[in-house]
Coordinates of C-alpha atoms (C1' of nucleotides) in Angstrom, one line a residue:
Chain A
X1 CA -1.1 -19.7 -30.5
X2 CA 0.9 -17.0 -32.2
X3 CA 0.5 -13.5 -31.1
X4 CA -1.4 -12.2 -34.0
X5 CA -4.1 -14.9 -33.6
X6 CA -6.7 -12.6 -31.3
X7 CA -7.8 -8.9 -31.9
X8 CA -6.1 -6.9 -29.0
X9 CA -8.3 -4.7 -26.9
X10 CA -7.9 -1.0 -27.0
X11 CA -5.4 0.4 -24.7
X12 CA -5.2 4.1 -23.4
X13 CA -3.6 6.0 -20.3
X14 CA -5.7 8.3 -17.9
X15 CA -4.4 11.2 -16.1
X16 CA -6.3 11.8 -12.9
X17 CA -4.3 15.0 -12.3
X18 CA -4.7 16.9 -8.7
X19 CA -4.0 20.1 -7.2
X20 CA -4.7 22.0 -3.9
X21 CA -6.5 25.1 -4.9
X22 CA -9.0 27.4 -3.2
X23 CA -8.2 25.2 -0.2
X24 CA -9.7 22.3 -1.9
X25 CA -8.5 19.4 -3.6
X26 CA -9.2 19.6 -7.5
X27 CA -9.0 17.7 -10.7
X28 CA -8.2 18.2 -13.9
X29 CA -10.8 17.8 -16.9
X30 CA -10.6 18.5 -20.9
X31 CA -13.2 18.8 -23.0
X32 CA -13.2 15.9 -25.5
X33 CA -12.2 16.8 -29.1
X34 CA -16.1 17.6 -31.2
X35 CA -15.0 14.5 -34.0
X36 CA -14.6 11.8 -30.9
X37 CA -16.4 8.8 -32.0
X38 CA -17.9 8.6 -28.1
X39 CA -18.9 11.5 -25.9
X40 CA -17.9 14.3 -28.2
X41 CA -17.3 17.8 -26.3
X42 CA -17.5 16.3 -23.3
X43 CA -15.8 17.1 -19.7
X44 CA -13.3 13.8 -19.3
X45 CA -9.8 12.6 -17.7
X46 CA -7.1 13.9 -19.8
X47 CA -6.2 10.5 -21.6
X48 CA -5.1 9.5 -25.0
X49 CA -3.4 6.7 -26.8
X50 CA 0.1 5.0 -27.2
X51 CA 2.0 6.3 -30.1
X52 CA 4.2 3.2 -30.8
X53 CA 6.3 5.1 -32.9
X54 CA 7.6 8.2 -30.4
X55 CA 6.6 6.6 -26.7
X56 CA 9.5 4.1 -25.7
X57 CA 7.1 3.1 -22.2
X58 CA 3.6 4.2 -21.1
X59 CA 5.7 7.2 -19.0
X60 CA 6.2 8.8 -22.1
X61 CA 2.6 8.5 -23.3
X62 CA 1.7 9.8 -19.8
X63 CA 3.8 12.6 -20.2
X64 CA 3.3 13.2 -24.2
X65 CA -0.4 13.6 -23.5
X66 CA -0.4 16.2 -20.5
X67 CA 2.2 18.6 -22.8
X68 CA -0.4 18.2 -25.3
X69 CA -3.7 18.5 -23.5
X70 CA -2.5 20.2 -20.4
X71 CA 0.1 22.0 -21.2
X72 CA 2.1 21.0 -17.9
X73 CA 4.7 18.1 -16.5
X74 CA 3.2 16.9 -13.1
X75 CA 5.8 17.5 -9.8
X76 CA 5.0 13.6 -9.2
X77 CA 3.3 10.4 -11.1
X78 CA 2.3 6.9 -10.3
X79 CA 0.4 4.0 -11.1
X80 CA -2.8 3.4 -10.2
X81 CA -4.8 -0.2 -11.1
X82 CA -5.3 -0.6 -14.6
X83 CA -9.0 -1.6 -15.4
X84 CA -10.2 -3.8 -18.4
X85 CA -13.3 -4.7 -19.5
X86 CA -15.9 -4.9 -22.3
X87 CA -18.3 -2.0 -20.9
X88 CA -16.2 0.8 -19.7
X89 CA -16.2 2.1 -23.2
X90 CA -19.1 2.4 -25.7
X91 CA -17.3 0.7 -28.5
X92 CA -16.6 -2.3 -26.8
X93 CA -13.5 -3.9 -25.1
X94 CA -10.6 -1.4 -24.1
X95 CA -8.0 -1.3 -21.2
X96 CA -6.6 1.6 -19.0
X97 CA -3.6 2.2 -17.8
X98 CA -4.7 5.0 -15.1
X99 CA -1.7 7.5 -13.4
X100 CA -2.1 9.4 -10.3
X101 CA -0.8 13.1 -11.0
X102 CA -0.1 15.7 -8.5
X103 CA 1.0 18.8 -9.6
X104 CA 1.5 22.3 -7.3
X105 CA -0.7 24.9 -6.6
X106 CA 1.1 27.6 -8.7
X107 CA 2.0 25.7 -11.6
X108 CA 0.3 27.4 -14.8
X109 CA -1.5 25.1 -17.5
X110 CA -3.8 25.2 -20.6
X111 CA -6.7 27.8 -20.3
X112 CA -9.0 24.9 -21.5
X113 CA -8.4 22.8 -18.2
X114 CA -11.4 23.1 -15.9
X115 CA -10.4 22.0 -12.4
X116 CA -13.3 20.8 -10.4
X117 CA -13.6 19.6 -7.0
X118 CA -12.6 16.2 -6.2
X119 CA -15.5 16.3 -3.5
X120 CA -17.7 16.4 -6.1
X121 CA -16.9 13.3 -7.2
X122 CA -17.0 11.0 -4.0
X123 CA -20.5 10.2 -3.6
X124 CA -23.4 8.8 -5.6
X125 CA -24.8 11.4 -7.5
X126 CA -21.9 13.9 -8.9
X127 CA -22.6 17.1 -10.0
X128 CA -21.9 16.6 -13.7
X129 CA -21.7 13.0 -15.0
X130 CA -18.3 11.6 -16.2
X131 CA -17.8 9.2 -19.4
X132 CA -16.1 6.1 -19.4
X133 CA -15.5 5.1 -15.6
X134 CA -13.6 8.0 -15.0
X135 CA -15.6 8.7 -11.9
X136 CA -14.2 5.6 -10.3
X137 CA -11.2 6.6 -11.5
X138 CA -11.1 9.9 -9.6
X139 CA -12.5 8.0 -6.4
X140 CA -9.9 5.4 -6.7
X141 CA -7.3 8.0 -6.7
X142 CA -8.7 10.1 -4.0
X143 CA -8.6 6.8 -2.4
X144 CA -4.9 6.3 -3.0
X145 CA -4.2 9.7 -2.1
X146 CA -6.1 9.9 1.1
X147 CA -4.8 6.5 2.9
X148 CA -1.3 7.8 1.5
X149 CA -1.6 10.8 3.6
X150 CA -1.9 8.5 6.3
X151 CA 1.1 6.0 6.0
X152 CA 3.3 8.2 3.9
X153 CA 4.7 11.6 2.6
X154 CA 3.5 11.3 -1.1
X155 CA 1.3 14.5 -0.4
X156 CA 5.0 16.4 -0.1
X157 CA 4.8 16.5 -4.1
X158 CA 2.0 18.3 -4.2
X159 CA 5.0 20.7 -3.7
X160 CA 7.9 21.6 -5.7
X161 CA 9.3 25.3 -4.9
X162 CA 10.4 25.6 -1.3
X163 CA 7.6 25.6 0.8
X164 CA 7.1 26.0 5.2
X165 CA 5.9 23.0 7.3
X166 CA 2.4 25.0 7.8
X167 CA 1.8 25.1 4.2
X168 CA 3.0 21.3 4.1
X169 CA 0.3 20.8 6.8
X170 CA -2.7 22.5 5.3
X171 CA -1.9 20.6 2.7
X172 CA -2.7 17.1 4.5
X173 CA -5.6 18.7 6.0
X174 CA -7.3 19.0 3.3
X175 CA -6.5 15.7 1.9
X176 CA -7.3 14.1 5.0
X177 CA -10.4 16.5 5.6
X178 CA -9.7 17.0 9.4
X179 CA -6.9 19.3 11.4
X180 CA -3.9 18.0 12.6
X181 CA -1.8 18.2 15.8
X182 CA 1.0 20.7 14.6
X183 CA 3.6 19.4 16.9
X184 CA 3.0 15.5 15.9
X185 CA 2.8 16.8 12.7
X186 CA 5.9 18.4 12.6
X187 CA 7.5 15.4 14.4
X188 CA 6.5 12.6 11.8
X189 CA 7.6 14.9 9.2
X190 CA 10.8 15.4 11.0
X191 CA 10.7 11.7 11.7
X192 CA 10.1 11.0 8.0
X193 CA 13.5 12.4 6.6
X194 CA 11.6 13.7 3.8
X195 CA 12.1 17.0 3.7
X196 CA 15.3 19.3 4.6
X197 CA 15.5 22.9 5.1
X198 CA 16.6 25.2 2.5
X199 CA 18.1 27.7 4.7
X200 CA 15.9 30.4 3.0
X201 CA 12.7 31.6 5.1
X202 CA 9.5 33.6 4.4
X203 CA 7.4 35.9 6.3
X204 CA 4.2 34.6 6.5
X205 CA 1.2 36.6 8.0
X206 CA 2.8 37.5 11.2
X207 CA 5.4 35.0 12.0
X208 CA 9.0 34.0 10.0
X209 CA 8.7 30.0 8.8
X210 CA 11.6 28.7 7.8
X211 CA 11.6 26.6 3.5
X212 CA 12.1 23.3 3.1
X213 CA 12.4 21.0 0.1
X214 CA 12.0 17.6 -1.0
X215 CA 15.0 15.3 -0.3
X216 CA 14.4 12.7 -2.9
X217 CA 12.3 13.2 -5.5
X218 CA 9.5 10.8 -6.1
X219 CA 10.0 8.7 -3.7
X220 CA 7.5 9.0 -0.4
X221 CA 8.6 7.7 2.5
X222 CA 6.4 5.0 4.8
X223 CA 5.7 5.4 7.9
X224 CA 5.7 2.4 10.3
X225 CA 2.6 3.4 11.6
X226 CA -0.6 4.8 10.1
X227 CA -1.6 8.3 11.6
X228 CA -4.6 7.7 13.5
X229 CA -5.1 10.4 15.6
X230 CA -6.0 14.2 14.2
X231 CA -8.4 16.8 15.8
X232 CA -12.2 16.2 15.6
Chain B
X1 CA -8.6 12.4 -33.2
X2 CA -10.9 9.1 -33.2
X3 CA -9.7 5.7 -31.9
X4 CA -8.4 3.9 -34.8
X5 CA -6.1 6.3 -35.9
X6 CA -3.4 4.8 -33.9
X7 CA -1.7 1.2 -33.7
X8 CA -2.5 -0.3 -30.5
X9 CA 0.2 -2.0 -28.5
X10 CA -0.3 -5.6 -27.9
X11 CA -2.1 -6.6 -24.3
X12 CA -1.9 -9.4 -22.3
X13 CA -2.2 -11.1 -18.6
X14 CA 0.6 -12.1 -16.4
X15 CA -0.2 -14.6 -13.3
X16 CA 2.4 -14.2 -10.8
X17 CA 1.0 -17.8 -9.1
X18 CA 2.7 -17.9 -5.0
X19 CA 2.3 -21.5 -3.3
X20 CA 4.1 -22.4 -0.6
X21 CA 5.5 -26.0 -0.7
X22 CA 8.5 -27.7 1.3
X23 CA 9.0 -24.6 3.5
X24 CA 9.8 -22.4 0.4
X25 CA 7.3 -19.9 -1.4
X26 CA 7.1 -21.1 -4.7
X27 CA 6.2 -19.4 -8.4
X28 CA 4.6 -21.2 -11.3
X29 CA 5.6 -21.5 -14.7
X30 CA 4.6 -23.3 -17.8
X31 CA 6.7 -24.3 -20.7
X32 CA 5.7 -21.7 -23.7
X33 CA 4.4 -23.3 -26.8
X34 CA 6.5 -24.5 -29.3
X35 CA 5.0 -22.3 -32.0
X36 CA 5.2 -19.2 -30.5
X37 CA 6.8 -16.6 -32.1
X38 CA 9.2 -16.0 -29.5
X39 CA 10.5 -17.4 -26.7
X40 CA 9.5 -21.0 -27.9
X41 CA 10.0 -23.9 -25.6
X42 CA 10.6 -21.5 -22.6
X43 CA 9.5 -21.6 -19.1
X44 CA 7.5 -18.6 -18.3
X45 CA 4.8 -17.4 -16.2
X46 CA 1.4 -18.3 -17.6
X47 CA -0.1 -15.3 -18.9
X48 CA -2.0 -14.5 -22.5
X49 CA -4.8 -12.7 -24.2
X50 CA -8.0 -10.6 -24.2
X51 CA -10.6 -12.9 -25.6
X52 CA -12.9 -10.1 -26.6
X53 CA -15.6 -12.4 -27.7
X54 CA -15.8 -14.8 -24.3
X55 CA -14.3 -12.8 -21.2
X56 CA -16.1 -9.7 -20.1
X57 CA -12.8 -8.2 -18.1
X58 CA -9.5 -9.0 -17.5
X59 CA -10.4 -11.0 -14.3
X60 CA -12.2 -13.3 -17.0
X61 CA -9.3 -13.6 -19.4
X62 CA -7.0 -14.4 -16.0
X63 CA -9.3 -17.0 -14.9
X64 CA -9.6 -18.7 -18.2
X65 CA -5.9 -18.5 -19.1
X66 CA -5.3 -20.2 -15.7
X67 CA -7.7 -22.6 -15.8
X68 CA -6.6 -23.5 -19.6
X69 CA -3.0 -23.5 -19.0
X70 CA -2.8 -24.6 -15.1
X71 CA -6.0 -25.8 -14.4
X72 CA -6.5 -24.3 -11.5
X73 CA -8.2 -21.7 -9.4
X74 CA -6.4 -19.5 -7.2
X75 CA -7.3 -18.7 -4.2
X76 CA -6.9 -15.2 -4.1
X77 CA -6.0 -13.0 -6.7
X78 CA -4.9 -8.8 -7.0
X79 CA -3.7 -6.5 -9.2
X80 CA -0.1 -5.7 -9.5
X81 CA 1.2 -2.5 -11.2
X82 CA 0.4 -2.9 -15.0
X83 CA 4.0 -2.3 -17.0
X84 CA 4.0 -1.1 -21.2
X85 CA 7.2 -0.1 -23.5
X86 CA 8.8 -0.9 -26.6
X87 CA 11.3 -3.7 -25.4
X88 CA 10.1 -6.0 -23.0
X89 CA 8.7 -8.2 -25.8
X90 CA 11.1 -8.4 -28.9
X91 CA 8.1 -8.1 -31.1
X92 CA 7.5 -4.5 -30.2
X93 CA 5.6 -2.8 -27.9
X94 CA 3.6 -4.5 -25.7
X95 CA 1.6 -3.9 -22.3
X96 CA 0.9 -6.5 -19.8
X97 CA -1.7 -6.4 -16.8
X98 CA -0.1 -8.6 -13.9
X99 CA -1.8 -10.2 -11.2
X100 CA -0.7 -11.6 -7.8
X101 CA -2.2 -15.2 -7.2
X102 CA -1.8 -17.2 -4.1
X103 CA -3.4 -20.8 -4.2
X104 CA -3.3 -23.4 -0.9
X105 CA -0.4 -26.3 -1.3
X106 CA -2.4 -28.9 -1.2
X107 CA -4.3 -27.7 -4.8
X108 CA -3.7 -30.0 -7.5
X109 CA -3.0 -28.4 -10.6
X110 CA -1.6 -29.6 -13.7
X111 CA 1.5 -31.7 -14.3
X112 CA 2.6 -29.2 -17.1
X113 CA 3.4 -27.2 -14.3
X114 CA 7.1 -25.8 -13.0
X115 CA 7.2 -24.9 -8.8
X116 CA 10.4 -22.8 -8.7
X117 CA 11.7 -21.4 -5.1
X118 CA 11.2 -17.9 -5.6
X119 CA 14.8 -17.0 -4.1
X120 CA 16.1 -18.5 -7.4
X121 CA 14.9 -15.2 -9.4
X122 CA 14.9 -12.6 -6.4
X123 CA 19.3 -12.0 -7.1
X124 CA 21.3 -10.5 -9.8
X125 CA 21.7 -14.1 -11.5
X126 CA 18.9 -16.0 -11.3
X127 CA 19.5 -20.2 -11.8
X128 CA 17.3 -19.9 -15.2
X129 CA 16.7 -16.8 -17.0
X130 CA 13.1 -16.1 -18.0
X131 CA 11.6 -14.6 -21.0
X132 CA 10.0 -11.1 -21.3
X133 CA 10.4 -9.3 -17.9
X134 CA 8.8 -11.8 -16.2
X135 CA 11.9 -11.9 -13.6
X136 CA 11.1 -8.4 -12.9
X137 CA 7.2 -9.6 -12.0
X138 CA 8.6 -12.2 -9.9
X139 CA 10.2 -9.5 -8.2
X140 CA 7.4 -7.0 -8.1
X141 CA 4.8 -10.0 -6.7
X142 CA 7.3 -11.1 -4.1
X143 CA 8.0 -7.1 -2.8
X144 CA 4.4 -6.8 -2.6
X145 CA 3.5 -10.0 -0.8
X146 CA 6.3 -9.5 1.9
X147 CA 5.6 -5.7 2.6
X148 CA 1.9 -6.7 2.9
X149 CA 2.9 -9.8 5.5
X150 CA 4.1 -6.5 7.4
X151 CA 1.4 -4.9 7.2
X152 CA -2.2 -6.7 6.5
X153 CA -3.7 -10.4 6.6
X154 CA -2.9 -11.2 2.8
X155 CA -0.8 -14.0 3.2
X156 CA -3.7 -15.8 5.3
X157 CA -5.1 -16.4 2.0
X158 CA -2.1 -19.2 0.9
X159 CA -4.8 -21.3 2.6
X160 CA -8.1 -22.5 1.5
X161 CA -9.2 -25.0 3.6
X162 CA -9.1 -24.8 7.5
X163 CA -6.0 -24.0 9.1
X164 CA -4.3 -24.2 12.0
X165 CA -3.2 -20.6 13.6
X166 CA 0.8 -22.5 13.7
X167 CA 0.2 -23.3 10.2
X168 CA -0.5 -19.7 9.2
X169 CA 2.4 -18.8 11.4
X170 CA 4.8 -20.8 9.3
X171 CA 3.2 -19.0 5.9
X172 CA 4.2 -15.3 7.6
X173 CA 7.9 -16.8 8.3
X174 CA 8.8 -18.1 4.9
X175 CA 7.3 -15.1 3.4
X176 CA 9.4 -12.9 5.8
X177 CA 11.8 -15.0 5.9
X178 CA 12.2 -15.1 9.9
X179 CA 10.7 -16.2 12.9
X180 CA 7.7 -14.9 14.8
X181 CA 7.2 -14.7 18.1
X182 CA 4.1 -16.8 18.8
X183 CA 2.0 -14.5 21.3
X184 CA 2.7 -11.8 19.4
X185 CA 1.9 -13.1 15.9
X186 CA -1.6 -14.6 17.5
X187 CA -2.6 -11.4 19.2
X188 CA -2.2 -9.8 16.0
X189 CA -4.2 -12.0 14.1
X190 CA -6.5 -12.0 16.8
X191 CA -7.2 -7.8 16.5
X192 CA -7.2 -7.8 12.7
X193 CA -10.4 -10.0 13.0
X194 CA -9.6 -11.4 9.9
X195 CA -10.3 -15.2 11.2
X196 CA -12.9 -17.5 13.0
X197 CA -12.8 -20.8 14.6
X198 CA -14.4 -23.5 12.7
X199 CA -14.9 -25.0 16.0
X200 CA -13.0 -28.4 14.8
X201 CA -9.9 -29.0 15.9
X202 CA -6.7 -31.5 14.8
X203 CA -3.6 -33.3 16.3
X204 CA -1.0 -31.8 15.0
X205 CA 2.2 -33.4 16.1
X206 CA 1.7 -33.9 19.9
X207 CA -0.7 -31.5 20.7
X208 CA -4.5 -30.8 19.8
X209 CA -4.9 -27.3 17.8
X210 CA -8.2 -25.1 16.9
X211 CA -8.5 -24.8 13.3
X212 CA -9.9 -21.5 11.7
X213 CA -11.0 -20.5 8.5
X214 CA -11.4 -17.0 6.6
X215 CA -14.1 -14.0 8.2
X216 CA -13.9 -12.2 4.6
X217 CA -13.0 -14.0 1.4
X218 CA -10.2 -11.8 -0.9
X219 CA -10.4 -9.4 1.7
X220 CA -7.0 -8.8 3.7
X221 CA -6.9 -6.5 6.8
X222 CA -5.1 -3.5 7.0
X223 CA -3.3 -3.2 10.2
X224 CA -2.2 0.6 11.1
X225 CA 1.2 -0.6 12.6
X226 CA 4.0 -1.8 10.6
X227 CA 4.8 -5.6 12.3
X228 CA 8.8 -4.9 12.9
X229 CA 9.8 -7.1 15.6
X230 CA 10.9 -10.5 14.5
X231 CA 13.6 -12.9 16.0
X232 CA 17.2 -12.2 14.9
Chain C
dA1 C1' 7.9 -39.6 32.8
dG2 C1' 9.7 -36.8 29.2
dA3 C1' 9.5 -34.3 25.0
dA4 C1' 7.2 -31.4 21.7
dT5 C1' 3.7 -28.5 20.5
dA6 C1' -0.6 -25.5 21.4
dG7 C1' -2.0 -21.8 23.8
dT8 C1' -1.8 -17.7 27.5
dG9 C1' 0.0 -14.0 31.0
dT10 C1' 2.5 -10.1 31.7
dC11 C1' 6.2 -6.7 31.7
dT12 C1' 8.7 -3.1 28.9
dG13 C1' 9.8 0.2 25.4
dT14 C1' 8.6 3.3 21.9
dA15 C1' 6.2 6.5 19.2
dA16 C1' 1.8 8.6 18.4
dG17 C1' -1.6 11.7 20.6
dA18 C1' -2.9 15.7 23.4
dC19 C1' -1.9 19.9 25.1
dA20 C1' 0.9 23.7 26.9
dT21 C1' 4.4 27.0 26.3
dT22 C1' 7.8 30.2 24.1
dA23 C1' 9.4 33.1 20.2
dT24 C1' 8.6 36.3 16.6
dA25 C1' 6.5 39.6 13.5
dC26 C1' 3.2 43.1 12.6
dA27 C1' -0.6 46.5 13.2
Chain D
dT1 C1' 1.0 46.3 23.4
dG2 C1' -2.1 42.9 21.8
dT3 C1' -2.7 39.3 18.4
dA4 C1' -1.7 35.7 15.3
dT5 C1' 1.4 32.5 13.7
dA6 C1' 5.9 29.7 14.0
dA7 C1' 8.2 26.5 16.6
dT8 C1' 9.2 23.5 20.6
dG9 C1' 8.6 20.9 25.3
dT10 C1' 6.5 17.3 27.8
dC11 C1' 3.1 14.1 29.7
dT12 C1' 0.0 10.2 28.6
dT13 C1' -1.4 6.1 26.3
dA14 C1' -1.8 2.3 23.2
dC15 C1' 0.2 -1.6 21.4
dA16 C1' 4.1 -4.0 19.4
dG17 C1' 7.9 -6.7 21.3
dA18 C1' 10.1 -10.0 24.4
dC19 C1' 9.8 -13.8 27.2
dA20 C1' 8.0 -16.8 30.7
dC21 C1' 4.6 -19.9 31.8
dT22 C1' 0.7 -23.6 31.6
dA23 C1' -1.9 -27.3 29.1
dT24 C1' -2.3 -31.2 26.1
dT25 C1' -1.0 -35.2 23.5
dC26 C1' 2.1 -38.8 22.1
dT27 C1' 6.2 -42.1 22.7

DNA sequence: AGAATAGTGTCTGTAAGACATTATACA
DNA sequence: TGTATAATGTCTTACAGACACTATTCT
């Protein structure tokens, strides 16, 4: 019963990294290196293994791996459910340890990063076929992110320059794929003491909005009661 | 840049196993073996390893280590948020995939077993330290269990066999840790839908009460308002 | 009969939802 | 001056919260 007495399964982390783009909601996919053992040059989660030596906690490896393969530090990161089993990968039994990422519209990252749409993702038959089970992955994040947008204010960190309430509120439209009252909007922000205002403002095609930021980083607030109502 | 060119930390399971017993919500824990490497002779939660060869995921190697070293099977299990650095286990680094179980207090399980109150590891100084970070996963369970009393029907799984809506009214309060008011707590059980009259009944104490069991099996309901109202 | 528990009726308060209005910038 | 957008005011409604009440069973 020592710890050396069973062969350990394979463990990785998987980035399922979003941005709002093109008024869309996109993820991030690598091409896989040509010498892979599985799916060699092949469009896949940004992922990659624990380096025992340099990571001290699977944040680091997180973080290690997008420098490397995205060339960017995401504005926000969290768990999502880790997934185990014998036929996810080809070579037999592996683990993941999958992270949500969002990162802002305006951040720059590798030229090899295609962003796709997440929509292309969400139903049966996707437009290009992802190894492993990264599809789930991306639906279980879309998933995450979507009843989020509902109960809490983790879409704010899609953000991370000053930005106006309207922009804040496309922003959960599109998550949400339907328009929003703007005064309740405005009011459960308000409501949510998540953001506070910079003092700056910005013209913005006709009208003056005023900048807000984050008032604590990574941390969303909840909302007592789930947003039910929105236009449509 | 193929799989084996890296060490792979060390994986294993972690059963966070909730009863509740004497009016108190209660944790298992199982007295380590006394040839493991470390931590011999400890109480710890029961947890363990990937059996590549027999389980096909990580629900499998959950369900066997439980059955091995509690012998029992919960009533309803989930994931809790998987945790991986260098010094939670003093043999290196090491990633563990933790699950919430709840079983019914009237399960028999083995005698090997330790029920501790759960209050005993929710403060600073806990009445017996535990191994690993398994306090922290005591923790983690217990924060997840009471937010989702708030919020959805999982608690109404601390029951297998029929139960009486008073009964399930008790579970919420030692969860929360405060009374309910009864027409309240009922109506909200009542719109979640989340239970159906057997259309048996018992005397319990002095009065006759409807007994009800589960609509949906490991499937809690999601209510989209935040229960705040308690007594005191 | 009295006590304890199961089960229900109903009023209130609060925040989401819907919609209207005002203010500002620009062409 | 007209138009599009920012920002705010206010009425309605749904449901959680509080509490009173009735029904049933046992001592």
């Amino acid at each position: 019963m020592t710890k050396q007495a069973y062969p350990t399964p394979v463990c990785t982390i998987d980035a399922v990294l979003f941005r709002i783009h093109d008024e869309q909601l996109q993820v991030a996919l690598i091409r896989r290196p040509s010498d892979a053992r599985v799916y060699a040059n092949v469009l896949a989660l940004p992922g990659g293994f624990v380096h025992v030596d340099s990571d001290q906690n699977l944040n680091d490896t997180l973080l290690r791996n997008l420098k490397e393969k995205v060339a960017l530090s995401p504005a926000y990161i969290a768990k999502l459910e880790f997934e185990g089993n014998i036929s996810r990968d080809p070579e037999g039994w592996s683990i993941t340890c999958p992270y949500l990422c969002l990162i802002d519209e305006s951040a720059s990252c590798s030229e090899q990063v295609c962003w796709m749409s997440v929509s292309d993702f969400l139903g049966e038959s996707p437009s290009i076929n992802l190894p492993f089970d990264h599809q789930q992955l991306i639906q279980k994040a879309f998933h995450r992110l979507y009843h989020r947008a509902k109960y809490s204010t983790e879409p704010n960190y899609f953000f991370r320059e000053p930005f106006t309430l309207s922009e804040l509120q496309t922003v959960y439209e599109i998550v949400l794929g339907k328009p929003l009252h703007k005064k309740n909007f405005r009011d459960r922000i308000e409501e949510s003491d998540s953001v506070e205002e910079t003092g700056e403002s910005k013209i913005v095609k006709r009208s003056r909005a005023k900048l807000y930021t984050h008032k604590q980083p990574q941390k969303p607030h909840f909302f007592s009661r789930v947003l039910q109502g929105a236009l449509d």
